[in-house]
Amino acid sequence: MKVVLAYSGGLDTTVLLTWLQEKYDAEVICYCANVGQEEELDGLEEKALKHGAVKCYVDNVEEEFAKDYIYPMMQANAIYEGTYLLGTSIARPLIAKRMIDIAKAEGAEAICHGATGKGNDQVRFELTAYALMPDVKVIAPWRMPEDFPFEGRPDMIKYLEDRNIPCSVSASKPYSMDRNMLHISFEGGILEDPWNEPDENMWCMTKPLSQAADEPETIEVSFEKGIPISVNGEKLSPAALLKKLNALGCEHAVGRIDIVENRFTGMKDRGVYETPGGTILHHAHRALESITMDREVMHLRDSLIPKYAELVYNGYWFAPEREMLQSAIAQSQETATGDVRLKLFKGAVHVCGRRSPYSLYSPELVSFDEAGGYDQSDATGFIKLNALRLRVGATMKAKNQA
């Protein structure tokens, strides 16, 4: 049997690589996606081959990640439960898609991941896999206690030691981390008590608030049809633009959140996130839409945000309902072209200017100083018609209380 393994070279995936060979006599093809996690990936292929893999793909998909996943999602202003910008959620379908691409190219019938049976990632990986390769076999060892009898790191370390397999184990941290170019997440350990405040030394993508720049910084972000294309007049590739905003947001401690979210698997989970560039883009995009998007289109699109965000969070990126919503969202962005000026300061993003050739904002129409083609007397009938049901209801109540 050939198996494509999601591989990082750490303790867990080194164990999985060995275990798959022993359990299934499998030919294991390792896969690692570079989605901007800022980890050292040099030597990963050599390590995988040394430990028995028949092949190892190390894939730089940063541009694809930004262009085809992050930015379409941000066109929708997608936020899960009003706070979370879906940084981990949006990376999973791309990683799983590439695993399926490799499985098809290599003639593998199975994929394997190390996601736990309590979390969301197992669902995201597997929904994507089944959507793209319906007959794929999925091996999820943490859901197989009879065949995968590990309870923790000591068991796994001993397993490798017994087989004379070296594996450098990093110093234990009191929480788990997952990073890509959109964000970094911190979960578990000391963070499992929602009363515990995150340690100030924990932050990676933003400076501690006490060390944030003491002067505000004004920047300009330009969009074309809802997609960011430049920062301060400099045109950048999708990934380069997001990295540029990450660096700017880092200096001003922008984009931190601390939430308790509802996992798809049914439990509540405390997560701490940093999303500097994504937070800047979210505020900028929303500001541009405020002058370019028709009121009823905006209200309808906004009513779809919770559903769209839920689909991304739960792993339905390749589902027909998400693709249908994406088509509608793309249509809503036809006029979302223009520039937004923002001020970054001490963890906050302040919108201080927006302009567009497609602006629906009319200074003459809204001005208190001129008529601007608006007959104020028209409002009398407008108000009375909209008040009709209220007046009828009040009359009925008064009559029945008499």
PDB file of N, CA and C in Angstrom, residues 293-331:
ATOM      1  N   MET A 293     -20.260  49.707  -2.183  1.00  0.00           N
ATOM      2  CA  MET A 293     -21.244  48.626  -2.251  1.00  0.00           C
ATOM      3  C   MET A 293     -22.649  49.147  -1.987  1.00  0.00           C
ATOM      4  N   ASP A 294     -23.567  48.745  -2.845  1.00  0.00           N
ATOM      5  CA  ASP A 294     -24.983  49.084  -2.670  1.00  0.00           C
ATOM      6  C   ASP A 294     -25.489  48.597  -1.311  1.00  0.00           C
ATOM      7  N   ARG A 295     -26.361  49.371  -0.709  1.00  0.00           N
ATOM      8  CA  ARG A 295     -26.843  49.046   0.641  1.00  0.00           C
ATOM      9  C   ARG A 295     -27.462  47.656   0.728  1.00  0.00           C
ATOM     10  N   GLU A 296     -28.371  47.314  -0.185  1.00  0.00           N
ATOM     11  CA  GLU A 296     -29.058  46.035  -0.088  1.00  0.00           C
ATOM     12  C   GLU A 296     -28.122  44.871  -0.408  1.00  0.00           C
ATOM     13  N   VAL A 297     -27.178  45.086  -1.328  1.00  0.00           N
ATOM     14  CA  VAL A 297     -26.175  44.057  -1.603  1.00  0.00           C
ATOM     15  C   VAL A 297     -25.327  43.818  -0.354  1.00  0.00           C
ATOM     16  N   MET A 298     -24.924  44.911   0.308  1.00  0.00           N
ATOM     17  CA  MET A 298     -24.119  44.782   1.517  1.00  0.00           C
ATOM     18  C   MET A 298     -24.871  44.044   2.615  1.00  0.00           C
ATOM     19  N   HIS A 299     -26.108  44.419   2.822  1.00  0.00           N
ATOM     20  CA  HIS A 299     -26.874  43.789   3.898  1.00  0.00           C
ATOM     21  C   HIS A 299     -27.104  42.304   3.602  1.00  0.00           C
ATOM     22  N   LEU A 300     -27.359  41.973   2.329  1.00  0.00           N
ATOM     23  CA  LEU A 300     -27.545  40.568   1.974  1.00  0.00           C
ATOM     24  C   LEU A 300     -26.242  39.800   2.143  1.00  0.00           C
ATOM     25  N   ARG A 301     -25.139  40.371   1.653  1.00  0.00           N
ATOM     26  CA  ARG A 301     -23.847  39.709   1.806  1.00  0.00           C
ATOM     27  C   ARG A 301     -23.500  39.531   3.283  1.00  0.00           C
ATOM     28  N   ASP A 302     -23.751  40.570   4.090  1.00  0.00           N
ATOM     29  CA  ASP A 302     -23.441  40.468   5.513  1.00  0.00           C
ATOM     30  C   ASP A 302     -24.250  39.372   6.197  1.00  0.00           C
ATOM     31  N   SER A 303     -25.462  39.151   5.717  1.00  0.00           N
ATOM     32  CA  SER A 303     -26.278  38.088   6.314  1.00  0.00           C
ATOM     33  C   SER A 303     -25.703  36.709   6.012  1.00  0.00           C
ATOM     34  N   LEU A 304     -24.863  36.622   4.974  1.00  0.00           N
ATOM     35  CA  LEU A 304     -24.257  35.349   4.593  1.00  0.00           C
ATOM     36  C   LEU A 304     -22.924  35.083   5.291  1.00  0.00           C
ATOM     37  N   ILE A 305     -22.349  36.116   5.922  1.00  0.00           N
ATOM     38  CA  ILE A 305     -21.027  35.966   6.536  1.00  0.00           C
ATOM     39  C   ILE A 305     -20.989  34.842   7.568  1.00  0.00           C
ATOM     40  N   PRO A 306     -21.946  34.755   8.500  1.00  0.00           N
ATOM     41  CA  PRO A 306     -21.866  33.661   9.484  1.00  0.00           C
ATOM     42  C   PRO A 306     -21.869  32.276   8.836  1.00  0.00           C
ATOM     43  N   LYS A 307     -22.684  32.106   7.788  1.00  0.00           N
ATOM     44  CA  LYS A 307     -22.737  30.800   7.125  1.00  0.00           C
ATOM     45  C   LYS A 307     -21.439  30.518   6.388  1.00  0.00           C
ATOM     46  N   TYR A 308     -20.927  31.501   5.662  1.00  0.00           N
ATOM     47  CA  TYR A 308     -19.680  31.324   4.930  1.00  0.00           C
ATOM     48  C   TYR A 308     -18.540  30.991   5.896  1.00  0.00           C
ATOM     49  N   ALA A 309     -18.441  31.749   6.977  1.00  0.00           N
ATOM     50  CA  ALA A 309     -17.382  31.522   7.961  1.00  0.00           C
ATOM     51  C   ALA A 309     -17.503  30.133   8.581  1.00  0.00           C
ATOM     52  N   GLU A 310     -18.711  29.710   8.846  1.00  0.00           N
ATOM     53  CA  GLU A 310     -18.934  28.380   9.415  1.00  0.00           C
ATOM     54  C   GLU A 310     -18.478  27.290   8.449  1.00  0.00           C
ATOM     55  N   LEU A 311     -18.748  27.483   7.157  1.00  0.00           N
ATOM     56  CA  LEU A 311     -18.312  26.499   6.166  1.00  0.00           C
ATOM     57  C   LEU A 311     -16.795  26.387   6.141  1.00  0.00           C
ATOM     58  N   VAL A 312     -16.097  27.515   6.191  1.00  0.00           N
ATOM     59  CA  VAL A 312     -14.626  27.495   6.200  1.00  0.00           C
ATOM     60  C   VAL A 312     -14.127  26.847   7.484  1.00  0.00           C
ATOM     61  N   TYR A 313     -14.685  27.242   8.605  1.00  0.00           N
ATOM     62  CA  TYR A 313     -14.258  26.722   9.906  1.00  0.00           C
ATOM     63  C   TYR A 313     -14.455  25.211   9.991  1.00  0.00           C
ATOM     64  N   ASN A 314     -15.569  24.734   9.454  1.00  0.00           N
ATOM     65  CA  ASN A 314     -15.902  23.313   9.577  1.00  0.00           C
ATOM     66  C   ASN A 314     -15.262  22.437   8.505  1.00  0.00           C
ATOM     67  N   GLY A 315     -14.609  23.053   7.518  1.00  0.00           N
ATOM     68  CA  GLY A 315     -13.876  22.265   6.539  1.00  0.00           C
ATOM     69  C   GLY A 315     -14.567  22.052   5.210  1.00  0.00           C
ATOM     70  N   TYR A 316     -15.585  22.846   4.899  1.00  0.00           N
ATOM     71  CA  TYR A 316     -16.345  22.651   3.669  1.00  0.00           C
ATOM     72  C   TYR A 316     -15.892  23.572   2.538  1.00  0.00           C
ATOM     73  N   TRP A 317     -14.588  23.799   2.421  1.00  0.00           N
ATOM     74  CA  TRP A 317     -14.093  24.703   1.373  1.00  0.00           C
ATOM     75  C   TRP A 317     -14.438  24.186  -0.025  1.00  0.00           C
ATOM     76  N   PHE A 318     -14.360  22.885  -0.233  1.00  0.00           N
ATOM     77  CA  PHE A 318     -14.638  22.319  -1.550  1.00  0.00           C
ATOM     78  C   PHE A 318     -16.078  21.813  -1.680  1.00  0.00           C
ATOM     79  N   ALA A 319     -16.953  22.289  -0.825  1.00  0.00           N
ATOM     80  CA  ALA A 319     -18.369  21.914  -0.907  1.00  0.00           C
ATOM     81  C   ALA A 319     -19.101  22.839  -1.878  1.00  0.00           C
ATOM     82  N   PRO A 320     -20.145  22.358  -2.534  1.00  0.00           N
ATOM     83  CA  PRO A 320     -20.852  23.177  -3.518  1.00  0.00           C
ATOM     84  C   PRO A 320     -21.481  24.428  -2.931  1.00  0.00           C
ATOM     85  N   GLU A 321     -21.910  24.375  -1.671  1.00  0.00           N
ATOM     86  CA  GLU A 321     -22.535  25.561  -1.081  1.00  0.00           C
ATOM     87  C   GLU A 321     -21.528  26.684  -0.868  1.00  0.00           C
ATOM     88  N   ARG A 322     -20.260  26.323  -0.508  1.00  0.00           N
ATOM     89  CA  ARG A 322     -19.242  27.371  -0.371  1.00  0.00           C
ATOM     90  C   ARG A 322     -18.911  27.961  -1.740  1.00  0.00           C
ATOM     91  N   GLU A 323     -18.833  27.123  -2.758  1.00  0.00           N
ATOM     92  CA  GLU A 323     -18.524  27.606  -4.099  1.00  0.00           C
ATOM     93  C   GLU A 323     -19.647  28.488  -4.638  1.00  0.00           C
ATOM     94  N   MET A 324     -20.892  28.147  -4.323  1.00  0.00           N
ATOM     95  CA  MET A 324     -22.011  28.990  -4.735  1.00  0.00           C
ATOM     96  C   MET A 324     -21.934  30.359  -4.063  1.00  0.00           C
ATOM     97  N   LEU A 325     -21.688  30.359  -2.750  1.00  0.00           N
ATOM     98  CA  LEU A 325     -21.555  31.627  -2.029  1.00  0.00           C
ATOM     99  C   LEU A 325     -20.389  32.447  -2.573  1.00  0.00           C
ATOM    100  N   GLN A 326     -19.292  31.768  -2.939  1.00  0.00           N
ATOM    101  CA  GLN A 326     -18.125  32.491  -3.452  1.00  0.00           C
ATOM    102  C   GLN A 326     -18.455  33.222  -4.745  1.00  0.00           C
ATOM    103  N   SER A 327     -19.274  32.606  -5.591  1.00  0.00           N
ATOM    104  CA  SER A 327     -19.681  33.262  -6.839  1.00  0.00           C
ATOM    105  C   SER A 327     -20.465  34.526  -6.551  1.00  0.00           C
ATOM    106  N   ALA A 328     -21.367  34.458  -5.578  1.00  0.00           N
ATOM    107  CA  ALA A 328     -22.149  35.639  -5.217  1.00  0.00           C
ATOM    108  C   ALA A 328     -21.254  36.724  -4.621  1.00  0.00           C
ATOM    109  N   ILE A 329     -20.306  36.311  -3.803  1.00  0.00           N
ATOM    110  CA  ILE A 329     -19.396  37.274  -3.178  1.00  0.00           C
ATOM    111  C   ILE A 329     -18.530  37.952  -4.232  1.00  0.00           C
ATOM    112  N   ALA A 330     -18.025  37.175  -5.196  1.00  0.00           N
ATOM    113  CA  ALA A 330     -17.219  37.758  -6.270  1.00  0.00           C
ATOM    114  C   ALA A 330     -18.020  38.800  -7.041  1.00  0.00           C
ATOM    115  N   GLN A 331     -19.299  38.521  -7.284  1.00  0.00           N
ATOM    116  CA  GLN A 331     -20.155  39.494  -7.977  1.00  0.00           C
ATOM    117  C   GLN A 331     -20.292  40.774  -7.157  1.00  0.00           C
TER     118      GLN A 331
END
